[in-house]
Amino acid sequence: MRNDKPVKQLPDDARILVIQTAFPGDVILTLPLIQSIKKAFPNAQTDVVVTLLASGVLAHHPAIHEVHIYDKHGDDAGVGGFGRLVHVVKSRGYHLAFIPHRSVRSALIARLASIPARIGFDKSAGRIFFTDVVRYDATVHETVRNLSLLDGFLAADRRDTVPALYPDETDRQRVGELLRLKGISTDRTLIGLAPGSVWPTKRWPEEYFTELINLLGDGGNPCVLVGGKDDAGLCDRIRQGSGSRHVVTMAGECTLLQSAALIQRCMVLISNDSAPMHLATAMRTPVVAIFGPTVPEFGFGPLNKNDVVVGIDDLSCRPCTIHGGRRCPIRTFACMKQIIPDRVASEVRKILSSRSR
């Protein structure tokens, strides 16, 4: 629902800002909006505000001119860091801001920077700071929700609906070098596994990943574990537990774009509901996505036609939260424990079979 204040007309060389300071996966799901802004305003300069953690995923993106890093949990924590960011944003003289992030801080950045047209969702904690309010539709995918901020600017059939990432040749060479150092021939077909998540209840049990690797080992395809630095210990335990000579871990050894390049080399990625799943979407690698406490109906599932979601549909306690949690509220963890490795392996084999034809 829009309010009665129309968005102002923009000059041909307008400056546009997109503010999304959530997790890297959320930034990836904002990319279709950014890509579509480029179509709506081909001569405009589109900049973004993201966190330090998420900034690396945006390198080389042709729809983005400048990235403003808001290290809100680090150097920019507190009022001083927030004020510095507002000062930088204000100095750029933006004409229009799209604010898909629903925090009051994100809305305040645009308001205090005196951006004349500010578009965000009615569910935002800072909606009073918007000039134009759009209804948040909880029934559609997050990418479609974000694209609704463009209503009135660009027809739906001209919008990009899938994110794109742009690892460069240096990223690809780094991935190839790491694989060779770990004894994996770069001409081999890979199976990717992403066992990590910020939220413990969104992690399929590590012993299940270990068993899955052994179930898939008869196919002869090397397995590679991917993730960030915080996932390195988990991935190494899974690697050691499998006992296989054909599984390696690259968790913590790659940037986000290098991880994207690695996932692009995989025939399939098995992932929890976490950022690597969205990296795979952007690189068009099929995903077997494991959903426990959350459900894809929240709008954060994989997007491509060959992707598969695995979950337990008949649990009365599921979903329990939109993000997952630190521990199972009823202490059974049934939503993950009942997803047995044989079931996931079956879905992986179907994808491998279809891709080898």
PDB file of C-alpha atoms in Angstrom, residues 173-301:
ATOM      1  CA  GLN A 173      42.370 -19.494 -10.439  1.00  0.00           C
ATOM      2  CA  ARG A 174      42.457 -19.422  -6.639  1.00  0.00           C
ATOM      3  CA  VAL A 175      39.826 -22.169  -6.482  1.00  0.00           C
ATOM      4  CA  GLY A 176      41.719 -24.288  -9.001  1.00  0.00           C
ATOM      5  CA  GLU A 177      44.971 -23.816  -7.079  1.00  0.00           C
ATOM      6  CA  LEU A 178      43.359 -24.873  -3.777  1.00  0.00           C
ATOM      7  CA  LEU A 179      41.827 -27.968  -5.341  1.00  0.00           C
ATOM      8  CA  ARG A 180      45.181 -29.017  -6.818  1.00  0.00           C
ATOM      9  CA  LEU A 181      46.941 -28.461  -3.476  1.00  0.00           C
ATOM     10  CA  LYS A 182      44.379 -30.732  -1.834  1.00  0.00           C
ATOM     11  CA  GLY A 183      44.893 -33.455  -4.420  1.00  0.00           C
ATOM     12  CA  ILE A 184      41.650 -32.947  -6.361  1.00  0.00           C
ATOM     13  CA  SER A 185      42.043 -32.922 -10.125  1.00  0.00           C
ATOM     14  CA  THR A 186      40.469 -29.796 -11.564  1.00  0.00           C
ATOM     15  CA  ASP A 187      38.836 -31.780 -14.346  1.00  0.00           C
ATOM     16  CA  ARG A 188      36.871 -33.945 -11.883  1.00  0.00           C
ATOM     17  CA  THR A 189      33.176 -33.442 -11.237  1.00  0.00           C
ATOM     18  CA  LEU A 190      32.569 -32.200  -7.688  1.00  0.00           C
ATOM     19  CA  ILE A 191      29.787 -32.597  -5.145  1.00  0.00           C
ATOM     20  CA  GLY A 192      29.523 -29.629  -2.789  1.00  0.00           C
ATOM     21  CA  LEU A 193      28.345 -29.760   0.806  1.00  0.00           C
ATOM     22  CA  ALA A 194      27.609 -26.727   2.999  1.00  0.00           C
ATOM     23  CA  PRO A 195      26.964 -27.950   6.563  1.00  0.00           C
ATOM     24  CA  GLY A 196      27.170 -24.614   8.381  1.00  0.00           C
ATOM     25  CA  SER A 197      24.694 -21.956   9.491  1.00  0.00           C
ATOM     26  CA  VAL A 198      24.716 -19.018  11.873  1.00  0.00           C
ATOM     27  CA  TRP A 199      21.722 -20.678  13.594  1.00  0.00           C
ATOM     28  CA  PRO A 200      22.502 -24.055  15.239  1.00  0.00           C
ATOM     29  CA  THR A 201      18.993 -25.465  14.692  1.00  0.00           C
ATOM     30  CA  LYS A 202      19.328 -24.907  10.937  1.00  0.00           C
ATOM     31  CA  ARG A 203      22.318 -27.274  10.782  1.00  0.00           C
ATOM     32  CA  TRP A 204      21.592 -30.821   9.671  1.00  0.00           C
ATOM     33  CA  PRO A 205      23.525 -33.052  12.139  1.00  0.00           C
ATOM     34  CA  GLU A 206      27.189 -33.330  11.251  1.00  0.00           C
ATOM     35  CA  GLU A 207      27.117 -37.128  11.540  1.00  0.00           C
ATOM     36  CA  TYR A 208      24.419 -37.108   8.849  1.00  0.00           C
ATOM     37  CA  PHE A 209      26.720 -35.175   6.513  1.00  0.00           C
ATOM     38  CA  THR A 210      29.450 -37.719   7.246  1.00  0.00           C
ATOM     39  CA  GLU A 211      27.116 -40.600   6.407  1.00  0.00           C
ATOM     40  CA  LEU A 212      25.923 -38.799   3.277  1.00  0.00           C
ATOM     41  CA  ILE A 213      29.493 -38.508   1.995  1.00  0.00           C
ATOM     42  CA  ASN A 214      29.959 -42.239   2.440  1.00  0.00           C
ATOM     43  CA  LEU A 215      26.667 -42.986   0.704  1.00  0.00           C
ATOM     44  CA  LEU A 216      27.711 -40.881  -2.280  1.00  0.00           C
ATOM     45  CA  GLY A 217      31.267 -42.212  -2.401  1.00  0.00           C
ATOM     46  CA  ASP A 218      30.397 -45.093  -4.712  1.00  0.00           C
ATOM     47  CA  GLY A 219      29.863 -42.614  -7.533  1.00  0.00           C
ATOM     48  CA  GLY A 220      33.531 -41.668  -7.612  1.00  0.00           C
ATOM     49  CA  ASN A 221      32.879 -37.928  -7.472  1.00  0.00           C
ATOM     50  CA  PRO A 222      35.066 -35.984  -4.997  1.00  0.00           C
ATOM     51  CA  CYS A 223      33.186 -34.111  -2.256  1.00  0.00           C
ATOM     52  CA  VAL A 224      34.180 -30.605  -1.181  1.00  0.00           C
ATOM     53  CA  LEU A 225      32.975 -28.932   2.019  1.00  0.00           C
ATOM     54  CA  VAL A 226      32.360 -25.191   1.742  1.00  0.00           C
ATOM     55  CA  GLY A 227      31.724 -22.480   4.312  1.00  0.00           C
ATOM     56  CA  GLY A 228      33.240 -19.567   6.163  1.00  0.00           C
ATOM     57  CA  LYS A 229      35.912 -19.437   8.861  1.00  0.00           C
ATOM     58  CA  ASP A 230      33.346 -20.195  11.553  1.00  0.00           C
ATOM     59  CA  ASP A 231      32.493 -23.435   9.727  1.00  0.00           C
ATOM     60  CA  ALA A 232      36.078 -24.683   9.425  1.00  0.00           C
ATOM     61  CA  GLY A 233      36.042 -26.864  12.557  1.00  0.00           C
ATOM     62  CA  LEU A 234      32.674 -28.405  11.687  1.00  0.00           C
ATOM     63  CA  CYS A 235      33.775 -29.157   8.123  1.00  0.00           C
ATOM     64  CA  ASP A 236      37.050 -30.698   9.242  1.00  0.00           C
ATOM     65  CA  ARG A 237      35.260 -33.007  11.690  1.00  0.00           C
ATOM     66  CA  ILE A 238      32.958 -34.146   8.888  1.00  0.00           C
ATOM     67  CA  ARG A 239      35.924 -34.713   6.570  1.00  0.00           C
ATOM     68  CA  GLN A 240      37.796 -36.755   9.163  1.00  0.00           C
ATOM     69  CA  GLY A 241      34.686 -38.670  10.198  1.00  0.00           C
ATOM     70  CA  SER A 242      34.021 -39.797   6.652  1.00  0.00           C
ATOM     71  CA  GLY A 243      37.396 -41.507   6.382  1.00  0.00           C
ATOM     72  CA  SER A 244      37.319 -40.855   2.637  1.00  0.00           C
ATOM     73  CA  ARG A 245      40.379 -39.840   0.633  1.00  0.00           C
ATOM     74  CA  HIS A 246      38.074 -38.118  -1.831  1.00  0.00           C
ATOM     75  CA  VAL A 247      36.654 -35.426   0.429  1.00  0.00           C
ATOM     76  CA  VAL A 248      38.337 -32.088   1.161  1.00  0.00           C
ATOM     77  CA  THR A 249      37.333 -28.974   3.036  1.00  0.00           C
ATOM     78  CA  MET A 250      37.773 -25.424   1.769  1.00  0.00           C
ATOM     79  CA  ALA A 251      35.828 -23.771   4.586  1.00  0.00           C
ATOM     80  CA  GLY A 252      37.478 -20.525   5.621  1.00  0.00           C
ATOM     81  CA  GLU A 253      39.939 -20.612   2.727  1.00  0.00           C
ATOM     82  CA  CYS A 254      37.830 -18.781   0.148  1.00  0.00           C
ATOM     83  CA  THR A 255      36.219 -15.380  -0.126  1.00  0.00           C
ATOM     84  CA  LEU A 256      32.489 -15.293  -0.821  1.00  0.00           C
ATOM     85  CA  LEU A 257      33.074 -14.884  -4.554  1.00  0.00           C
ATOM     86  CA  GLN A 258      35.677 -17.655  -4.563  1.00  0.00           C
ATOM     87  CA  SER A 259      33.131 -19.857  -2.798  1.00  0.00           C
ATOM     88  CA  ALA A 260      30.673 -18.931  -5.544  1.00  0.00           C
ATOM     89  CA  ALA A 261      33.229 -19.944  -8.183  1.00  0.00           C
ATOM     90  CA  LEU A 262      33.799 -23.229  -6.330  1.00  0.00           C
ATOM     91  CA  ILE A 263      30.079 -23.944  -6.096  1.00  0.00           C
ATOM     92  CA  GLN A 264      29.738 -23.214  -9.823  1.00  0.00           C
ATOM     93  CA  ARG A 265      32.153 -26.101 -10.477  1.00  0.00           C
ATOM     94  CA  CYS A 266      29.949 -28.507  -8.504  1.00  0.00           C
ATOM     95  CA  MET A 267      27.325 -30.724 -10.116  1.00  0.00           C
ATOM     96  CA  VAL A 268      25.131 -30.231  -7.056  1.00  0.00           C
ATOM     97  CA  LEU A 269      25.304 -28.526  -3.656  1.00  0.00           C
ATOM     98  CA  ILE A 270      23.774 -30.027  -0.510  1.00  0.00           C
ATOM     99  CA  SER A 271      23.100 -27.128   1.825  1.00  0.00           C
ATOM    100  CA  ASN A 272      21.232 -26.066   4.917  1.00  0.00           C
ATOM    101  CA  ASP A 273      19.001 -22.984   4.732  1.00  0.00           C
ATOM    102  CA  SER A 274      22.024 -20.670   4.653  1.00  0.00           C
ATOM    103  CA  ALA A 275      24.100 -18.363   2.442  1.00  0.00           C
ATOM    104  CA  PRO A 276      25.785 -21.102   0.301  1.00  0.00           C
ATOM    105  CA  MET A 277      22.316 -22.113  -0.923  1.00  0.00           C
ATOM    106  CA  HIS A 278      21.876 -18.576  -2.279  1.00  0.00           C
ATOM    107  CA  LEU A 279      25.383 -18.607  -3.770  1.00  0.00           C
ATOM    108  CA  ALA A 280      24.370 -21.753  -5.657  1.00  0.00           C
ATOM    109  CA  THR A 281      21.187 -20.073  -6.877  1.00  0.00           C
ATOM    110  CA  ALA A 282      23.220 -17.172  -8.226  1.00  0.00           C
ATOM    111  CA  MET A 283      25.719 -19.502  -9.935  1.00  0.00           C
ATOM    112  CA  ARG A 284      22.934 -21.754 -11.346  1.00  0.00           C
ATOM    113  CA  THR A 285      24.189 -24.862  -9.522  1.00  0.00           C
ATOM    114  CA  PRO A 286      21.360 -27.254  -8.525  1.00  0.00           C
ATOM    115  CA  VAL A 287      20.715 -27.429  -4.786  1.00  0.00           C
ATOM    116  CA  VAL A 288      19.389 -30.075  -2.439  1.00  0.00           C
ATOM    117  CA  ALA A 289      18.299 -27.727   0.353  1.00  0.00           C
ATOM    118  CA  ILE A 290      17.693 -29.125   3.835  1.00  0.00           C
ATOM    119  CA  PHE A 291      15.024 -27.206   5.760  1.00  0.00           C
ATOM    120  CA  GLY A 292      14.423 -28.048   9.421  1.00  0.00           C
ATOM    121  CA  PRO A 293      12.928 -25.372  11.705  1.00  0.00           C
ATOM    122  CA  THR A 294      12.276 -23.034   8.778  1.00  0.00           C
ATOM    123  CA  VAL A 295      10.260 -23.567   5.602  1.00  0.00           C
ATOM    124  CA  PRO A 296      10.731 -22.239   2.046  1.00  0.00           C
ATOM    125  CA  GLU A 297       7.255 -20.692   2.263  1.00  0.00           C
ATOM    126  CA  PHE A 298       8.860 -17.902   4.310  1.00  0.00           C
ATOM    127  CA  GLY A 299      10.325 -16.789   0.977  1.00  0.00           C
ATOM    128  CA  PHE A 300      13.979 -17.761   1.314  1.00  0.00           C
ATOM    129  CA  GLY A 301      14.123 -21.075  -0.546  1.00  0.00           C
TER     130      GLY A 301
END
